Short mmCIF file of C-alpha atoms and ligand atoms in Angstrom, two decimals:
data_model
loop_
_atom_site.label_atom_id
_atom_site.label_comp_id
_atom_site.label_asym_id
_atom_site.label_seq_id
_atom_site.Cartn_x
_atom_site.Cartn_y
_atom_site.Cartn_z
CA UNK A 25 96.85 84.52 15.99
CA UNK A 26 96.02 88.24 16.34
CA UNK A 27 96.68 88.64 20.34
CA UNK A 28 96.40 92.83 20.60
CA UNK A 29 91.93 91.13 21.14
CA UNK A 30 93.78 90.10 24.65
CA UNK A 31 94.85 93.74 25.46
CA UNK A 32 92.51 95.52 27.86
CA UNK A 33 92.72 99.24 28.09
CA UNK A 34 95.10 100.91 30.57
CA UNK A 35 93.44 101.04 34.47
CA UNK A 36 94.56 103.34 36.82
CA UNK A 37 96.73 101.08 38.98
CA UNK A 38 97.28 97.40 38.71
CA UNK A 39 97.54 95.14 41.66
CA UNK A 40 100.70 93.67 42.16
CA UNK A 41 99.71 90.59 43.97
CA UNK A 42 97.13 89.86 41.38
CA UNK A 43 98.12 91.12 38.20
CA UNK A 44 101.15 88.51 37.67
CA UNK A 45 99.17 85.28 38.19
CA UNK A 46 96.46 86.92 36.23
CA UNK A 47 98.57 87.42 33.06
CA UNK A 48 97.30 91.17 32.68
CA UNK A 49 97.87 92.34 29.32
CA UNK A 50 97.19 96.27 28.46
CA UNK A 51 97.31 98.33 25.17
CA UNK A 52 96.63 102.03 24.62
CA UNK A 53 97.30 105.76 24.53
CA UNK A 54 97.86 106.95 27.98
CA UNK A 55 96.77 110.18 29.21
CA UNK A 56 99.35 113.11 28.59
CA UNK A 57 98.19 114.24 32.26
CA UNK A 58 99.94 111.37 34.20
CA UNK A 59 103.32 112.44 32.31
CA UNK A 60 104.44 115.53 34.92
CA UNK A 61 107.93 114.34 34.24
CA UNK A 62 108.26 113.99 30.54
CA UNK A 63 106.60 116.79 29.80
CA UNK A 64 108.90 118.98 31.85
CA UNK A 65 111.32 118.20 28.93
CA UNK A 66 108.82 119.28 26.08
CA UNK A 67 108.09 121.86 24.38
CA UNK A 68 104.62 122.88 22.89
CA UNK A 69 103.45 120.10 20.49
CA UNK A 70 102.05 117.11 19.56
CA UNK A 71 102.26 114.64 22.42
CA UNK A 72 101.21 110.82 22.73
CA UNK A 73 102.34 107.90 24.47
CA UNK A 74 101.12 104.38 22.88
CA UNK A 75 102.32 101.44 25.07
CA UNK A 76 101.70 97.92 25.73
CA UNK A 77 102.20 95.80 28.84
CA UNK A 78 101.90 92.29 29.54
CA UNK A 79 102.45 91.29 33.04
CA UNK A 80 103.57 87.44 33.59
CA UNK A 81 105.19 85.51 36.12
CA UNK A 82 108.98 84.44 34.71
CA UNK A 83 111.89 81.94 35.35
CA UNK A 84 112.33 81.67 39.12
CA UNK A 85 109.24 83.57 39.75
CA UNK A 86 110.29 86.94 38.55
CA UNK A 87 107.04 89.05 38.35
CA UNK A 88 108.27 90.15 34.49
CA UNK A 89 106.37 93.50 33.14
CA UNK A 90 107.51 93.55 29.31
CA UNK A 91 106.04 95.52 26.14
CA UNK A 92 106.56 98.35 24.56
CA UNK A 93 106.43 102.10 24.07
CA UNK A 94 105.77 104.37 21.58
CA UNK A 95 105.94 108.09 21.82
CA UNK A 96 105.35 111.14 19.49
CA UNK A 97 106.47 114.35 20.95
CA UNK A 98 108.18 117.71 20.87
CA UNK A 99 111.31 119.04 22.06
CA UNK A 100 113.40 121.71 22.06
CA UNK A 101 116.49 121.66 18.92
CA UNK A 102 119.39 122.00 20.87
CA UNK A 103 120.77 124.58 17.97
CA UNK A 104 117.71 126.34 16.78
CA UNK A 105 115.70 125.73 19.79
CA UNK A 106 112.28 125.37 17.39
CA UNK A 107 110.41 121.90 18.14
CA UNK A 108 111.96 119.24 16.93
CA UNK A 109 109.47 116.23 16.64
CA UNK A 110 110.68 112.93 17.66
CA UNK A 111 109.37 109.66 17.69
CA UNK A 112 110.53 107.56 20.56
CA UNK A 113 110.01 103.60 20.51
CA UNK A 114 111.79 101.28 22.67
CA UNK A 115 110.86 97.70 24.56
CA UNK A 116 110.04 97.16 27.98
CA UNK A 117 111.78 94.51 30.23
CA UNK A 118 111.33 94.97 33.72
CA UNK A 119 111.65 92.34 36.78
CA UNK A 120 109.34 93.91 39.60
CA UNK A 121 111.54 93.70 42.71
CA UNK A 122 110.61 95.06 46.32
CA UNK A 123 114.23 96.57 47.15
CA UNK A 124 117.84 97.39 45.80
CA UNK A 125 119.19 94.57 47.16
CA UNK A 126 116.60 91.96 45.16
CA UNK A 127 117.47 94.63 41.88
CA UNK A 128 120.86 93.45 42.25
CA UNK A 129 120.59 89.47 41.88
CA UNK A 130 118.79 90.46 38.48
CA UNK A 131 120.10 88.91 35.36
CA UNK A 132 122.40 92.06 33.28
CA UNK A 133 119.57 92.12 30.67
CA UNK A 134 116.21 92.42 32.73
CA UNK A 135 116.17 95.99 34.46
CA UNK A 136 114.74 96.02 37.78
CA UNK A 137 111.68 98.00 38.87
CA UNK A 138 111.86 98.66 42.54
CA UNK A 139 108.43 99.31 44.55
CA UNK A 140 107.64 97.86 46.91
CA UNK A 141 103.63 99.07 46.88
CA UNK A 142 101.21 96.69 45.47
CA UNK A 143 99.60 99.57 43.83
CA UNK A 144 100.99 100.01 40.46
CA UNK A 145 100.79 103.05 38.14
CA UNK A 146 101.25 101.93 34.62
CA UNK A 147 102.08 105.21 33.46
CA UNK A 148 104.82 105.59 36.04
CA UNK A 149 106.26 102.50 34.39
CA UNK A 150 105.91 104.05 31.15
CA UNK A 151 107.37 107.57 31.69
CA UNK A 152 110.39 106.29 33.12
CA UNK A 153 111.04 104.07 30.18
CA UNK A 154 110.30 107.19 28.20
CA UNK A 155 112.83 109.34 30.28
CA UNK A 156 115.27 106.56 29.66
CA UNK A 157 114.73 106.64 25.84
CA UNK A 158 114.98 110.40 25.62
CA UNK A 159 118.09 111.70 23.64
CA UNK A 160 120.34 114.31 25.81
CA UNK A 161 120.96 116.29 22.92
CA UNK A 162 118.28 116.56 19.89
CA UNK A 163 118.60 118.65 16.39
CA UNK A 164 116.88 118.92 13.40
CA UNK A 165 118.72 118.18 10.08
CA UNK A 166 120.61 120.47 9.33
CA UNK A 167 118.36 121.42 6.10
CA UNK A 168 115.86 122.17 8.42
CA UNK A 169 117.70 123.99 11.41
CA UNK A 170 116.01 127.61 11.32
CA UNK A 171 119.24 128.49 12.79
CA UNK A 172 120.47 132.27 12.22
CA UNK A 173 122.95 132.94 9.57
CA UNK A 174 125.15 135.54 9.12
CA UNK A 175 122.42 138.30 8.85
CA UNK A 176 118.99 138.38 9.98
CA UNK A 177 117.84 139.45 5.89
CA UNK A 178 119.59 135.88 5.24
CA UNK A 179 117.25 134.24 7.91
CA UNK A 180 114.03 135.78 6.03
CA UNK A 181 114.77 134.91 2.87
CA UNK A 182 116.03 131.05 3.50
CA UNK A 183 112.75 130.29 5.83
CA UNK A 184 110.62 131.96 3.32
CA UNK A 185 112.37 129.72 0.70
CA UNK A 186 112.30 126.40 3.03
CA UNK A 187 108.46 126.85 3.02
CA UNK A 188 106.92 124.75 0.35
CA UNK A 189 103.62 126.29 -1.01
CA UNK A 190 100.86 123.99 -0.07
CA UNK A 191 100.09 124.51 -3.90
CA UNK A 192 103.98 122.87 -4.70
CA UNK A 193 103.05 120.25 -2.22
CA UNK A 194 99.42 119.32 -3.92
CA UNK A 195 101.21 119.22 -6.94
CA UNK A 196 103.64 116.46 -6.24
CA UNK A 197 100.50 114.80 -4.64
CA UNK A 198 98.21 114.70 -7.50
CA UNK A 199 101.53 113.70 -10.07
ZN1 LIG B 230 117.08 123.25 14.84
#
């Protein structure tokens, strides 16, 4: 019934000759410090990657890593350029494979993931997926762009008027 009890916590490395026949399954935030990559594309925020990975031995003896990922984080509104939160989800479908040429022979829907190390960094797996998911371009609504406007007086007045008071907001709460 409820499988997430099967999910150990995220290790440092899995072994690739063992962690296939062994069925590893993992679940868990992932430290933001393995994420040099992704966060080269953030800006300061709220940041945390939630992923799952079950490793499994597939049709023909692919070594299959599938799961998911889900990411809160900040970047950078291509218009305003204020943080623009995003949350990024996507699944995971990867055929471990020790060279291009192996990658190649891989059915169109199961990406490879070429390494040929038995060492495996989980969090390598799921920044990449991450970097794959991220949008080129991102903007806020356009309600709530804190782009300029014609005058800097307008910009005052229509932040100052896009600002709920937390007083406005309790209200609606407590309705
Ligand atoms: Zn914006």
């Amino acid at each position: 019934m409820n499988d997430s009890a099967l999910f150990e916590p995220f290790p440092h490395y899995v072994d690739a000759r063992k962690v296939f026949s062994q069925k590893g399954k993992f679940a868990g935030h992932l430290s933001n410090e393995k994420f040099d990559r992704l966060r080269d594309l953030l800006v300061e925020g709220h940041f945390s990657v939630y992923a799952e990975l079950h490793f499994s031995i597939g049709e023909r003896g692919r070594r299959m890593i599938e799961g998911s990922v889900d990411a809160q984080l900040a970047v950078a509104c291509q218009r305003c350029l204020k943080p623009l939160e995003l949350t990024l989800a996507d699944d995971i479908r990867l055929a471990l494979v020790q060279d291009e040429e192996a990658a190649a022979k891989l059915d169109g829907e199961i990406e490879p993931w070429i390494d040929a190390e038995y060492r495996l960094d989980p969090a390598n797996i799921v920044e990449e997926q991450l970097l794959l998911a991220m949008p080129l371009a991102a903007y806020h609504d356009e309600s709530e762009c804190q782009i300029e406007l014609s005058s800097s007086n307008a910009t005052g007045a229509l932040s100052a008027e896009r600002e709920p008071s937390p007083f406005a907001i309790l209200k609606e709460l407590t309705k």
